[in-house]
Amino acid sequence: MSLKHLSLKQWIGLDNRSEEYAYSRSDSTGYTSARKIPDRWVRTTCGYCSVGCGIEIGVKEGRAVASRADALHPVNRGKLCPKGLSEHYTIDAENRARYPLLRKNGKLARAGWDEAIETMVERFRAVQTRYGHDALGVLSTGQLVTEEFYALGKLVQVGFGTNNYDGNTTLCMASAVSGYKASFGSDGPPGAYEDIEKADVILLIGANIADNHPILCQYLDSNPRRTLIVADPRVSKTAMMADLHLPLKPRSDLALLNGIAHILIRHGLIDREYIRDHTSGFDELEKFLDGYPPERVSAITGLSEELLYKTALLYGRAKAAFIGWTMGVNHSTLGTQTVNAICNLALLTGQIGRAGASPFSITGQCNAMGTREAGCTSSLPGYRRFDDPCDRAELAALWNIDEARLPNARGLAYPDIVEGAVGGKIRALWIIATNPLVSFPNQDVLRQALSNLDFLVVQDGYHPTPTTELADLVLPAAIWGEKEGTYTNSERRVSKVNRAVAPPGEARPDFDIFLAVAEKLGCREELYPGWQTPEDAFNEWRRVSRGRLCDYSGISYGLLESEGAVQWPFPEGSSAQATSRLYEDGQFRTADGRARLICADWQPFPEQPDRAYPFVLNTGRTVEHWHTRTKTREVPILERLSPNAWLEMNPRDAKGLKLRSHDRVDVVSRRGKVRGVELRLTEIVAPGQVFMPFHYVEANANEVTQSAFDPVSREPNYKQCAVRIERSGETP
Ligand code: SF4
């Protein structure tokens, strides 16, 4: 605490705050600060990452004062990572949004909820009347509960009648979605965390789970028989755990995968029976892979042919092989194709639908899966396709609406909504629980887009954030710990989320805000018949998902509370204990039931280094922080551990530039500059590459990243752009 916060009594020593520093005994933690011993514990699910750990919030006199692991939760088995252990601090943060704020005379001023919702609906309707329904764009998140995603999808697509709706999930795992759809006919990670314990070979590609999904490491630890292969250009903490690290050149993973498939086919290490019975496209793929002999793949990846053979033989001879990936794969213009190449490997070897065998996308946010399944962004709810007449008719009947009110194609994806605003096609925008003024690539384009809008609504649990500061209307939302619903994690496990404390000021759960907007629009009863609580939405979602791959029909709030988290598909009558895998019967969600083997050709990444910009910048995360740091900068222990951004550079490159460790440097690309970043010299990054975390608005890596996107998923190519490094203050 700074001196300016001390009262007069504290200054002169009459108040030594003894009650604040008193200690006592807690049943669960032993001798501890009396302030942190709760009156009660509330079971819920962690609100950060998609691992989906069970957590308990300690509540004392109406405030969240502690967090601890839920010892009975099947995912984390009594453990939490640093973010989970300190998560209660996010609730009491100073920068919580407490009241609706409406811009009047250029300034945000407090408004009542009625005025806020009325203004929002009037302004959105005015824009739609003048420019057409699709002039309204909506950008949501992976942070809401499933019930909110389901309600929001109906509100946007049917209530407002705009199809230009997407989430920040497109910035992290859209390529996994589009890759799964192309290979298997549907989204949905096929495996389970348990597979990490049951596999004898685990290949992690672009997945630094030690920093980003730490609790998954305990599944590695409990599998002493496994061989861990990590493909990553950087010697990440996860690479340090590997039996075999593949330090491949940036964005050469697709060539590596094709090279492994080439060797497997040439050496007869494929499952011809599985290929014959369950796939299509083998002949074309075999011919295509002739173009990926080890000598070419070695030249592309920088890995020796010996290392390629070693990797291929380990994978090909495994009884059960698991491939996990995250943003290293997805954050690319080749993301969808790289996912297809991962699925190819699993299909060629029959490494899918069995214990330990899965091509497994490790998702990002706590409920990215919920929006994929129940939302209305890249699919209709229940993984229904926009362009499938049967899917549309079925959903229209379930919603009791005319089918013509459902869009027959996907609307603009996130980057295209931003481009649409730049070009004047999108005139009003509703941003929910995301902070693009840190997270979107090439910030200059985004600033242009937002400045072009007629009306910007930002709904968030925090204010100010760089994005709420630009809003015409800020809607204060309840956050994790203050509302009820469900999250679904990366292994399709549905877990209950519970309210422990009341939201601050007049903040409301997003669910209540959606209902209030629908009321003002005059469609509440049509969209949400008889709904009062999130459970009403969940029960409708159970009916809508019945018979689909993501079948929730047998899951109820009562079951989740009594039995704990369960995996979908969970049709009525399922057993709560079963670990489920998709595609155990080899039947895929394509028209003929066969998975597709897809020819996915490698290409160099779009912006290659040159004399003016000689380094390849890689961006990523650190264990202490979460995304745009809106929450974790408010958690003292996390912020103190990692208060500033840094740039990692190989010592050989630093020598050439006459730079030393801890020098302040500027990172410069064709699009912008990040100033005054602390330099860290380390062999973790190879010469010619630099790495920077993307959490920090004060040193925002996205000032220099580029507007390059996967053509199918529209996910940004965050991972490679060309930069030069200069000592701060040296440039004109
Ligand atoms: S691993 Fe993820 S879900 Fe588990 S405690 Fe950490 S942030 Fe939360």
XYZ file of C-alpha atoms and ligand atoms in Angstrom:
740
model
C 0.000 0.000 0.000
C 1.319 3.459 -0.828
C 1.718 6.141 1.855
C -0.980 8.291 0.330
C -3.547 5.639 1.283
C -2.747 5.871 5.004
C -5.181 7.624 7.311
C -3.990 10.191 9.887
C -4.333 7.605 12.664
C -2.184 5.218 10.705
C 0.406 7.937 10.076
C 0.828 8.684 13.748
C 0.730 5.041 14.818
C -2.614 5.012 16.678
C -3.992 2.547 14.177
C -1.590 -0.279 13.333
C -4.300 -2.257 11.463
C -3.842 -5.219 13.758
C -7.184 -6.738 12.746
C -6.015 -6.773 9.165
C -2.841 -8.668 9.993
C -4.357 -11.081 12.518
C -3.798 -14.776 11.952
C -6.046 -17.711 12.674
C -6.502 -21.393 11.818
C -8.467 -22.639 8.848
C -9.628 -26.250 8.449
C -8.334 -26.448 4.917
C -5.198 -24.272 4.911
C -4.040 -24.295 8.534
C -2.480 -21.179 10.089
C -3.344 -18.247 7.843
C -4.526 -14.655 7.682
C -7.839 -14.355 9.542
C -9.161 -12.188 6.711
C -8.836 -15.104 4.323
C -10.749 -17.665 6.328
C -14.129 -17.853 4.653
C -17.540 -18.388 6.165
C -18.383 -20.757 3.323
C -16.964 -22.274 0.130
C -18.819 -22.214 -3.189
C -18.002 -24.863 -5.803
C -17.561 -23.625 -9.333
C -15.260 -23.932 -12.378
C -12.192 -21.833 -13.147
C -12.951 -18.854 -15.388
C -9.611 -18.558 -17.157
C -8.484 -21.344 -19.457
C -10.132 -24.262 -21.167
C -8.556 -26.914 -18.954
C -11.679 -26.394 -16.857
C -10.421 -26.974 -13.318
C -12.866 -27.336 -10.446
C -12.380 -24.543 -7.947
C -13.970 -23.301 -4.754
C -14.421 -19.659 -3.894
C -14.115 -18.781 -0.219
C -16.706 -16.177 0.835
C -16.510 -14.087 3.986
C -19.164 -11.500 4.795
C -20.318 -11.344 1.185
C -16.822 -10.946 -0.311
C -14.641 -13.432 -2.172
C -11.528 -13.870 -0.010
C -9.920 -17.126 -1.117
C -9.690 -19.725 -3.883
C -8.805 -23.388 -3.556
C -8.972 -26.467 -5.751
C -12.074 -28.625 -5.739
C -10.520 -31.903 -4.614
C -13.374 -33.919 -6.125
C -13.261 -32.403 -9.605
C -12.183 -34.987 -12.200
C -10.025 -32.549 -14.196
C -7.575 -31.046 -11.716
C -7.662 -33.590 -8.888
C -7.047 -31.059 -6.143
C -4.546 -28.812 -7.917
C -4.672 -25.315 -9.426
C -2.209 -23.181 -11.345
C -1.140 -19.694 -10.102
C -4.040 -17.979 -11.868
C -6.614 -20.311 -10.368
C -5.118 -20.034 -6.892
C -5.523 -16.246 -6.912
C -8.693 -15.963 -8.983
C -10.841 -14.416 -6.229
C -8.815 -11.195 -6.567
C -10.371 -10.638 -10.001
C -13.770 -10.114 -8.373
C -12.809 -7.353 -5.977
C -10.656 -5.490 -8.492
C -10.710 -1.706 -8.419
C -11.391 -1.427 -12.138
C -14.696 -3.282 -12.080
C -17.457 -1.725 -14.183
C -20.230 -0.784 -11.760
C -22.760 1.395 -13.583
C -23.964 1.873 -17.159
C -22.087 4.761 -18.754
C -23.411 6.724 -21.707
C -21.319 9.168 -23.736
C -22.822 12.644 -23.498
C -21.021 15.707 -24.841
C -17.998 13.554 -25.547
C -17.738 12.145 -22.002
C -18.912 8.887 -20.466
C -21.487 9.695 -17.796
C -23.461 7.466 -15.462
C -26.855 6.392 -16.772
C -29.656 4.174 -15.517
C -30.188 0.714 -16.970
C -33.472 1.716 -18.614
C -31.878 4.646 -20.388
C -28.871 2.520 -21.364
C -30.851 -0.344 -22.901
C -33.346 2.000 -24.538
C -30.565 4.046 -26.117
C -28.755 0.944 -27.307
C -31.831 -0.556 -28.962
C -32.853 2.780 -30.508
C -29.390 3.462 -31.922
C -28.953 -0.080 -33.250
C -32.405 -0.009 -34.844
C -31.731 3.421 -36.378
C -28.521 2.127 -37.970
C -30.284 -0.993 -39.238
C -33.183 1.022 -40.661
C -30.816 3.319 -42.510
C -28.099 0.922 -43.655
C -29.707 -2.526 -43.500
C -29.852 -5.239 -40.834
C -26.305 -6.408 -41.396
C -24.877 -2.962 -40.625
C -24.897 -4.094 -36.989
C -21.923 -6.236 -35.963
C -21.501 -8.198 -32.743
C -18.210 -9.444 -31.297
C -18.439 -11.732 -28.323
C -16.022 -13.946 -26.451
C -15.198 -17.338 -25.003
C -15.758 -16.090 -21.456
C -19.550 -16.255 -21.066
C -21.450 -19.263 -19.745
C -23.067 -21.541 -22.339
C -26.538 -20.358 -21.411
C -25.480 -16.807 -22.292
C -23.991 -17.850 -25.618
C -27.192 -19.671 -26.470
C -29.333 -16.666 -25.503
C -27.052 -14.210 -27.315
C -27.071 -16.223 -30.547
C -30.862 -16.112 -30.663
C -30.916 -12.424 -29.839
C -28.404 -11.478 -32.527
C -29.490 -13.753 -35.378
C -33.252 -13.705 -34.823
C -33.921 -10.671 -32.609
C -31.663 -8.115 -34.307
C -31.628 -10.090 -37.564
C -27.935 -9.494 -38.276
C -25.665 -12.266 -39.392
C -22.447 -10.355 -38.754
C -21.713 -11.982 -35.446
C -18.475 -13.571 -34.312
C -16.375 -14.056 -31.186
C -12.816 -13.498 -30.048
C -12.618 -17.285 -30.267
C -11.784 -16.660 -33.936
C -8.553 -15.138 -32.648
C -7.533 -18.351 -30.895
C -9.049 -21.595 -32.118
C -11.147 -21.031 -35.261
C -8.661 -23.045 -37.306
C -9.160 -26.058 -35.045
C -12.897 -25.754 -35.718
C -12.606 -25.424 -39.486
C -9.946 -28.139 -39.616
C -12.096 -30.611 -37.678
C -15.096 -29.769 -39.834
C -13.181 -30.428 -43.048
C -11.540 -33.657 -41.831
C -14.292 -35.207 -39.708
C -17.443 -33.427 -40.916
C -17.962 -31.724 -37.557
C -16.274 -29.690 -34.894
C -15.575 -31.458 -31.574
C -12.231 -32.598 -30.096
C -12.343 -36.400 -30.287
C -10.282 -37.278 -27.204
C -10.036 -36.772 -23.469
C -7.336 -35.623 -21.055
C -7.125 -39.219 -19.881
C -5.595 -39.995 -23.284
C -2.476 -38.091 -22.233
C -2.050 -40.675 -19.474
C -2.785 -43.605 -21.751
C -0.717 -42.713 -24.817
C 2.762 -44.143 -25.261
C 3.733 -41.325 -27.639
C 2.555 -37.727 -27.185
C 3.329 -35.174 -29.860
C 2.670 -31.561 -28.869
C 2.816 -29.082 -31.728
C 2.866 -25.360 -30.987
C 1.478 -26.080 -27.533
C 3.302 -24.617 -24.552
C 1.035 -26.212 -21.984
C 3.456 -25.573 -19.089
C 2.679 -21.850 -19.411
C -0.786 -21.876 -20.919
C -2.574 -24.997 -19.654
C -0.421 -25.883 -16.634
C -2.715 -28.402 -15.015
C -2.492 -30.626 -18.101
C 1.142 -31.230 -17.151
C -0.004 -33.446 -14.303
C -1.484 -35.821 -16.883
C 1.980 -36.021 -18.482
C 3.539 -36.587 -15.066
C 1.215 -39.457 -14.291
C 2.255 -41.295 -17.468
C 5.817 -42.510 -16.858
C 5.810 -44.741 -19.961
C 5.212 -41.959 -22.440
C 7.625 -40.455 -24.910
C 6.974 -36.738 -25.196
C 7.851 -35.022 -28.474
C 7.480 -31.241 -28.594
C 7.615 -29.350 -31.878
C 8.214 -25.654 -31.185
C 10.650 -23.120 -32.671
C 11.282 -21.879 -29.141
C 12.647 -23.925 -26.250
C 9.479 -23.294 -24.271
C 8.985 -24.615 -20.747
C 7.079 -27.502 -22.325
C 9.920 -28.191 -24.752
C 12.219 -28.435 -21.721
C 10.052 -31.315 -20.471
C 10.299 -33.223 -23.749
C 12.115 -36.456 -24.498
C 12.558 -35.126 -28.011
C 12.387 -31.435 -28.901
C 11.940 -30.509 -32.563
C 13.183 -26.895 -32.890
C 11.630 -26.415 -36.296
C 11.759 -23.181 -38.259
C 8.773 -20.857 -37.741
C 5.644 -21.977 -39.561
C 7.172 -25.166 -40.977
C 4.869 -27.437 -38.953
C 2.687 -28.309 -41.931
C 5.721 -29.486 -43.888
C 6.843 -31.508 -40.838
C 3.463 -33.248 -40.614
C 3.437 -34.015 -44.328
C 7.001 -35.294 -44.037
C 6.047 -37.621 -41.180
C 3.073 -38.905 -43.198
C 5.386 -39.479 -46.177
C 7.764 -41.610 -44.093
C 4.893 -43.537 -42.493
C 3.477 -44.470 -45.885
C 6.873 -45.368 -47.357
C 7.713 -47.584 -44.404
C 4.348 -49.307 -44.166
C 3.548 -47.795 -40.773
C -0.034 -47.002 -41.652
C -3.261 -48.808 -40.834
C -4.553 -49.837 -44.260
C -7.636 -51.490 -42.824
C -8.677 -48.334 -40.987
C -7.964 -46.220 -44.062
C -10.032 -48.556 -46.250
C -13.005 -48.753 -43.903
C -13.207 -45.225 -42.514
C -11.568 -42.646 -44.777
C -11.641 -41.267 -48.289
C -8.944 -39.550 -50.326
C -6.007 -41.894 -49.614
C -4.829 -42.309 -53.212
C -4.709 -38.536 -53.802
C -2.973 -37.980 -50.481
C -0.367 -40.658 -51.129
C 0.471 -39.066 -54.470
C 0.513 -35.582 -52.960
C 2.868 -36.664 -50.175
C 5.421 -37.776 -52.770
C 6.220 -34.062 -52.801
C 7.372 -34.189 -49.152
C 10.463 -36.444 -49.095
C 12.703 -36.127 -46.010
C 15.369 -34.091 -47.817
C 12.837 -31.405 -48.796
C 11.138 -31.436 -45.389
C 14.534 -31.167 -43.724
C 15.319 -28.083 -45.796
C 11.964 -26.460 -44.948
C 11.916 -27.278 -41.246
C 15.621 -27.057 -40.460
C 15.365 -30.477 -38.749
C 17.803 -33.211 -39.725
C 16.503 -36.157 -41.733
C 17.542 -38.369 -38.832
C 15.266 -36.391 -36.498
C 12.406 -36.643 -38.982
C 12.775 -40.416 -39.205
C 13.065 -40.729 -35.447
C 9.858 -38.757 -34.945
C 7.963 -40.626 -37.657
C 9.042 -44.024 -36.379
C 8.137 -43.161 -32.795
C 4.688 -41.991 -33.846
C 4.138 -44.783 -36.388
C 5.120 -47.567 -34.003
C 3.129 -46.262 -31.041
C 0.307 -48.431 -29.756
C -1.550 -45.277 -28.781
C -0.424 -41.880 -30.063
C -1.799 -38.515 -29.022
C -1.282 -35.232 -30.884
C -2.111 -32.040 -28.997
C -1.899 -28.528 -30.355
C -2.822 -24.970 -29.517
C -2.046 -21.511 -30.872
C 1.296 -22.388 -32.449
C -0.768 -24.211 -35.054
C -3.915 -22.097 -35.070
C -2.319 -18.623 -35.265
C -1.434 -18.957 -38.925
C -2.634 -18.351 -42.448
C -2.153 -22.141 -42.810
C -3.934 -23.029 -39.556
C -6.865 -24.956 -41.020
C -4.609 -26.919 -43.344
C -2.178 -27.722 -40.547
C -5.084 -29.102 -38.512
C -6.052 -31.201 -41.535
C -2.491 -32.544 -41.711
C -2.662 -33.439 -37.983
C -5.954 -35.261 -38.573
C -4.381 -37.015 -41.592
C -1.659 -38.476 -39.373
C -4.200 -39.791 -36.885
C -6.386 -41.269 -39.640
C -3.509 -42.855 -41.568
C -2.429 -44.713 -38.437
C -5.883 -45.349 -36.945
C -4.862 -43.287 -33.916
C -8.339 -41.988 -33.126
C -11.338 -43.144 -31.121
C -9.263 -45.338 -28.806
C -7.796 -44.811 -25.343
C -4.638 -42.717 -25.705
C -5.228 -42.040 -29.404
C -6.499 -38.647 -30.475
C -5.786 -35.566 -32.565
C -6.679 -33.110 -29.828
C -7.116 -29.359 -30.034
C -6.423 -27.809 -26.632
C -8.754 -24.843 -26.612
C -8.032 -21.397 -25.176
C -10.711 -19.744 -23.075
C -12.771 -21.271 -20.279
C -15.862 -21.630 -22.428
C -14.713 -21.343 -26.011
C -16.269 -24.778 -26.441
C -19.636 -23.502 -25.201
C -19.854 -20.890 -27.915
C -18.731 -23.400 -30.561
C -21.551 -25.751 -29.555
C -24.438 -23.517 -28.525
C -23.641 -20.171 -30.121
C -24.551 -18.902 -33.548
C -21.212 -17.754 -34.934
C -19.452 -20.230 -37.228
C -22.327 -22.761 -36.943
C -25.914 -22.805 -35.796
C -26.468 -24.356 -32.337
C -25.695 -28.074 -32.097
C -23.029 -27.853 -34.824
C -25.826 -27.349 -37.366
C -24.737 -25.933 -40.670
C -26.031 -22.634 -41.997
C -26.189 -24.090 -45.512
C -27.883 -27.396 -44.655
C -31.658 -27.177 -45.327
C -32.398 -30.060 -42.929
C -30.396 -28.466 -40.108
C -32.091 -25.129 -40.656
C -35.580 -26.625 -40.814
C -34.955 -28.630 -37.654
C -33.705 -25.617 -35.712
C -36.496 -23.376 -36.972
C -39.035 -25.954 -35.765
C -37.348 -26.185 -32.359
C -37.396 -22.402 -32.078
C -40.898 -22.153 -33.453
C -39.921 -19.561 -36.069
C -40.090 -19.281 -39.830
C -37.003 -20.904 -41.365
C -36.439 -17.793 -43.495
C -35.381 -15.961 -40.326
C -32.312 -18.173 -40.019
C -29.312 -17.124 -42.110
C -28.299 -19.592 -44.807
C -24.622 -18.713 -44.741
C -22.155 -17.581 -42.151
C -21.908 -13.806 -41.779
C -18.713 -11.802 -41.532
C -16.001 -13.263 -39.326
C -14.216 -11.115 -36.719
C -11.516 -9.594 -38.977
C -14.084 -9.007 -41.700
C -16.382 -7.190 -39.268
C -13.413 -4.932 -38.474
C -12.695 -4.450 -42.192
C -16.421 -3.853 -42.690
C -16.309 -1.018 -40.181
C -13.278 0.478 -41.925
C -15.194 0.383 -45.220
C -18.464 1.722 -43.751
C -20.447 -1.494 -44.148
C -20.639 -2.062 -40.381
C -21.977 1.102 -38.695
C -22.744 -0.086 -35.168
C -20.906 -2.618 -33.042
C -21.632 -4.479 -29.812
C -18.485 -5.843 -28.146
C -19.024 -8.276 -25.290
C -16.371 -9.391 -22.768
C -13.378 -8.848 -24.971
C -10.730 -6.167 -25.346
C -9.691 -5.936 -29.004
C -7.649 -2.790 -28.416
C -5.041 -5.119 -27.010
C -5.826 -8.413 -28.708
C -6.528 -7.640 -32.366
C -3.624 -7.753 -34.823
C -2.450 -4.588 -36.540
C -4.061 -2.174 -34.090
C -3.997 0.720 -36.488
C -6.675 -0.894 -38.655
C -8.831 -1.570 -35.597
C -8.556 2.035 -34.414
C -9.710 3.196 -37.848
C -12.620 0.755 -37.679
C -13.819 1.862 -34.247
C -13.495 5.543 -35.070
C -15.754 5.016 -38.100
C -18.703 3.659 -36.134
C -21.949 5.504 -35.513
C -22.427 3.704 -32.199
C -20.212 1.412 -30.125
C -21.516 -0.567 -27.148
C -18.999 -2.365 -24.936
C -20.319 -4.797 -22.344
C -17.645 -5.822 -19.880
C -16.949 -6.643 -16.256
C -14.172 -4.064 -16.164
C -13.843 -0.351 -16.850
C -11.738 1.372 -17.914
C -10.168 -0.906 -20.488
C -8.673 0.414 -23.724
C -11.882 -0.713 -25.467
C -14.480 0.548 -22.959
C -12.788 3.949 -23.051
C -13.828 4.317 -26.695
C -17.423 3.183 -26.188
C -20.518 5.291 -26.632
C -22.199 3.045 -24.094
C -20.603 0.825 -21.437
C -22.770 -1.933 -19.965
C -21.361 -3.259 -16.663
C -21.456 -7.042 -16.478
C -21.166 -9.539 -13.656
C -18.138 -11.819 -13.992
C -16.963 -15.240 -12.870
C -17.998 -15.810 -9.266
C -21.042 -13.572 -9.634
C -23.263 -15.587 -11.972
C -24.548 -19.050 -12.752
C -24.338 -21.357 -15.742
C -22.036 -23.955 -17.268
C -18.661 -24.096 -18.996
C -17.453 -26.846 -21.304
C -13.741 -27.556 -21.360
C -11.374 -28.810 -24.058
C -12.273 -32.452 -23.454
C -16.013 -31.726 -23.857
C -16.604 -31.819 -20.103
C -19.540 -29.745 -18.913
C -19.008 -28.222 -15.492
C -21.211 -26.070 -13.280
C -20.433 -22.395 -12.717
C -21.925 -20.883 -9.571
C -22.511 -17.499 -8.053
C -20.591 -16.879 -4.836
C -21.047 -13.133 -4.383
C -23.182 -10.310 -5.755
C -21.841 -8.200 -8.625
C -20.600 -4.710 -7.715
C -22.759 -1.593 -8.030
C -25.443 -2.098 -10.666
C -23.521 -4.669 -12.735
C -25.742 -7.479 -14.039
C -25.100 -10.985 -15.402
C -24.805 -10.950 -19.204
C -27.806 -13.277 -19.262
C -29.999 -10.628 -17.611
C -28.695 -7.986 -20.015
C -29.653 -10.132 -23.029
C -33.138 -10.648 -21.622
C -33.521 -6.910 -21.008
C -32.414 -6.083 -24.563
C -34.873 -8.646 -25.976
C -37.621 -7.120 -23.839
C -36.899 -3.673 -25.261
C -36.776 -5.106 -28.777
C -40.201 -6.624 -28.173
C -39.137 -10.234 -28.760
C -38.425 -11.571 -25.290
C -41.299 -14.045 -25.183
C -40.650 -15.235 -28.711
C -36.930 -15.798 -28.117
C -36.979 -16.773 -24.493
C -40.410 -18.241 -23.726
C -40.971 -18.243 -19.985
C -37.244 -17.862 -19.225
C -36.242 -16.328 -15.934
C -32.946 -18.006 -15.086
C -29.951 -19.522 -16.907
C -31.345 -22.962 -16.107
C -34.327 -22.192 -18.383
C -31.873 -21.536 -21.221
C -29.936 -24.685 -20.386
C -33.072 -26.806 -20.511
C -33.962 -25.448 -23.945
C -30.377 -26.044 -25.107
C -30.656 -29.669 -23.934
C -33.648 -30.114 -26.251
C -31.920 -28.317 -29.140
C -28.780 -30.463 -28.791
C -30.652 -33.779 -28.533
C -29.456 -36.232 -31.170
C -26.560 -34.038 -32.228
C -22.884 -34.928 -31.775
C -22.791 -32.499 -28.817
C -25.833 -34.065 -27.166
C -26.493 -32.468 -23.742
C -29.979 -33.909 -23.344
C -29.104 -36.116 -20.349
C -27.309 -33.351 -18.461
C -29.173 -31.268 -15.907
C -28.109 -28.745 -13.299
C -29.148 -31.308 -10.679
C -26.897 -33.963 -12.222
C -23.913 -31.602 -12.454
C -24.333 -30.612 -8.810
C -24.750 -34.187 -7.551
C -22.424 -36.141 -9.879
C -19.944 -33.464 -10.892
C -18.738 -32.523 -14.376
C -19.579 -34.881 -17.260
C -18.493 -35.168 -20.888
C -20.765 -34.854 -23.873
C -22.194 -36.573 -25.801
C -24.479 -37.282 -22.872
C -27.868 -38.442 -24.147
C -30.571 -39.175 -21.627
C -29.746 -42.287 -19.614
C -25.931 -41.898 -19.870
C -23.621 -42.792 -17.017
C -21.933 -39.866 -15.295
C -18.699 -41.809 -14.836
C -18.081 -42.743 -18.482
C -15.137 -41.175 -20.316
C -16.297 -40.660 -23.810
C -14.367 -40.400 -27.030
C -15.785 -39.425 -30.355
C -15.585 -41.659 -33.431
C -14.975 -44.890 -31.497
C -17.005 -46.676 -34.170
C -15.087 -45.043 -37.035
C -18.239 -43.288 -38.201
C -17.627 -39.624 -38.942
C -20.077 -36.762 -39.429
C -19.662 -36.549 -43.190
C -22.396 -37.520 -45.654
C -20.843 -40.969 -46.234
C -19.574 -41.433 -42.672
C -15.939 -41.409 -43.825
C -13.280 -39.003 -42.614
C -11.492 -37.018 -45.295
C -7.769 -37.314 -45.961
C -6.896 -33.838 -47.174
C -3.939 -32.674 -49.257
C -2.637 -29.628 -47.365
C 0.250 -27.912 -49.051
C 2.888 -25.967 -47.118
C 3.769 -22.399 -48.119
C 6.196 -19.925 -46.555
C 4.564 -17.506 -44.104
C 3.386 -14.242 -45.658
C 5.880 -11.695 -44.369
C 9.415 -13.026 -44.660
C 12.311 -11.238 -42.935
C 14.529 -9.052 -45.139
C 17.352 -6.534 -44.723
C 15.079 -3.807 -43.329
C 13.151 -6.138 -40.994
C 15.522 -9.051 -40.331
C 13.839 -10.814 -37.376
C 10.805 -13.107 -37.182
C 8.649 -12.032 -34.240
C 6.836 -14.803 -32.383
C 4.153 -13.778 -29.865
C 2.671 -15.816 -27.032
C 1.657 -16.041 -23.409
C 3.077 -16.437 -19.940
C 1.697 -18.415 -17.014
C 1.090 -15.353 -14.833
C -1.216 -13.468 -17.164
C -4.432 -13.943 -19.005
C -5.022 -12.558 -22.488
C -5.198 -8.738 -22.357
C -4.327 -8.652 -18.635
C -7.590 -6.870 -17.759
C -8.075 -9.336 -14.911
C -4.597 -10.487 -13.952
C -3.079 -7.022 -13.635
C -5.516 -6.646 -10.722
C -4.147 -9.754 -8.992
C -1.203 -8.501 -6.916
C 0.818 -11.692 -6.825
C 0.550 -12.285 -10.593
C 1.251 -8.680 -11.482
C 4.314 -8.564 -9.231
C 5.649 -11.755 -10.781
C 5.343 -10.394 -14.290
C 4.715 -6.635 -14.368
C 6.249 -5.757 -17.745
C 6.555 -7.043 -21.269
C 9.912 -8.288 -22.497
C 11.593 -9.318 -25.710
C 13.600 -12.537 -25.926
C 16.584 -12.485 -28.282
C 19.440 -14.883 -28.921
C 22.783 -13.571 -27.531
C 24.453 -13.915 -30.960
C 21.958 -11.501 -32.494
C 22.335 -9.116 -29.556
C 26.097 -9.088 -30.015
C 25.659 -8.070 -33.647
C 23.387 -5.213 -32.580
C 25.605 -4.248 -29.629
C 22.728 -4.801 -27.233
C 22.913 -6.198 -23.724
C 20.462 -7.861 -21.405
C 17.951 -5.404 -19.839
C 18.559 -2.749 -22.499
C 15.353 -1.035 -23.584
C 14.535 -1.709 -27.215
C 11.893 -0.772 -29.765
C 10.270 -3.467 -31.880
C 9.501 -2.026 -35.315
C 7.497 -3.479 -38.206
C 6.005 -2.000 -41.370
C 2.841 -1.275 -39.373
C 4.035 0.250 -36.160
C 6.359 0.242 -33.214
C 6.423 -1.087 -29.655
C 8.617 1.185 -27.559
C 10.874 0.623 -24.610
C 10.625 -3.140 -24.148
C 13.062 -4.851 -21.792
C 15.510 -7.086 -23.650
C 16.195 -10.584 -22.346
C 19.057 -12.498 -23.885
C 18.439 -16.214 -23.983
C 19.199 -19.323 -25.990
C 15.477 -20.165 -25.740
C 14.996 -18.412 -29.067
C 17.046 -19.253 -32.140
C 19.119 -16.639 -33.963
C 16.959 -14.613 -36.333
C 13.876 -14.992 -34.122
C 12.553 -12.908 -31.245
C 9.671 -13.564 -28.867
C 7.369 -11.198 -27.016
C 4.290 -11.826 -24.814
C 1.061 -10.254 -26.053
C -0.658 -9.397 -22.749
C 0.619 -5.862 -22.207
C -1.244 -2.798 -23.446
C 1.745 -0.636 -22.422
C 3.925 -2.573 -24.871
C 1.393 -4.059 -27.218
C 2.807 -6.660 -29.592
C -0.229 -6.119 -31.795
C 1.025 -2.699 -32.810
C 3.406 -4.594 -35.092
C 1.548 -7.797 -36.041
C -0.023 -7.980 -39.465
C -3.449 -8.209 -41.096
C -2.962 -11.710 -42.494
C -5.653 -14.310 -41.877
C -6.365 -17.960 -42.578
C -8.597 -17.933 -45.679
C -11.022 -20.507 -44.214
C -11.130 -19.893 -40.459
C -10.166 -16.181 -40.634
C -7.817 -16.680 -37.700
C -4.950 -14.150 -37.602
C -1.343 -15.036 -38.362
C -0.091 -13.675 -35.035
C 2.948 -15.883 -34.879
C 5.266 -14.576 -37.552
C 5.909 -11.069 -38.763
C 9.093 -9.339 -39.835
C 10.526 -6.787 -37.398
C 13.733 -4.942 -36.647
C 15.021 -4.267 -33.157
C 16.486 -0.899 -32.200
C 17.832 0.499 -29.014
C 15.073 2.738 -27.632
C 15.520 6.368 -28.510
C 17.844 5.668 -31.454
C 15.308 5.917 -34.261
C 14.344 9.202 -35.905
S -5.005 -24.587 -15.598
Fe -6.536 -23.188 -16.469
S -8.483 -23.891 -15.608
Fe -6.857 -24.769 -14.339
S -6.553 -23.309 -12.669
Fe -5.112 -22.764 -14.284
S -6.160 -21.218 -15.511
Fe -7.708 -22.262 -14.277
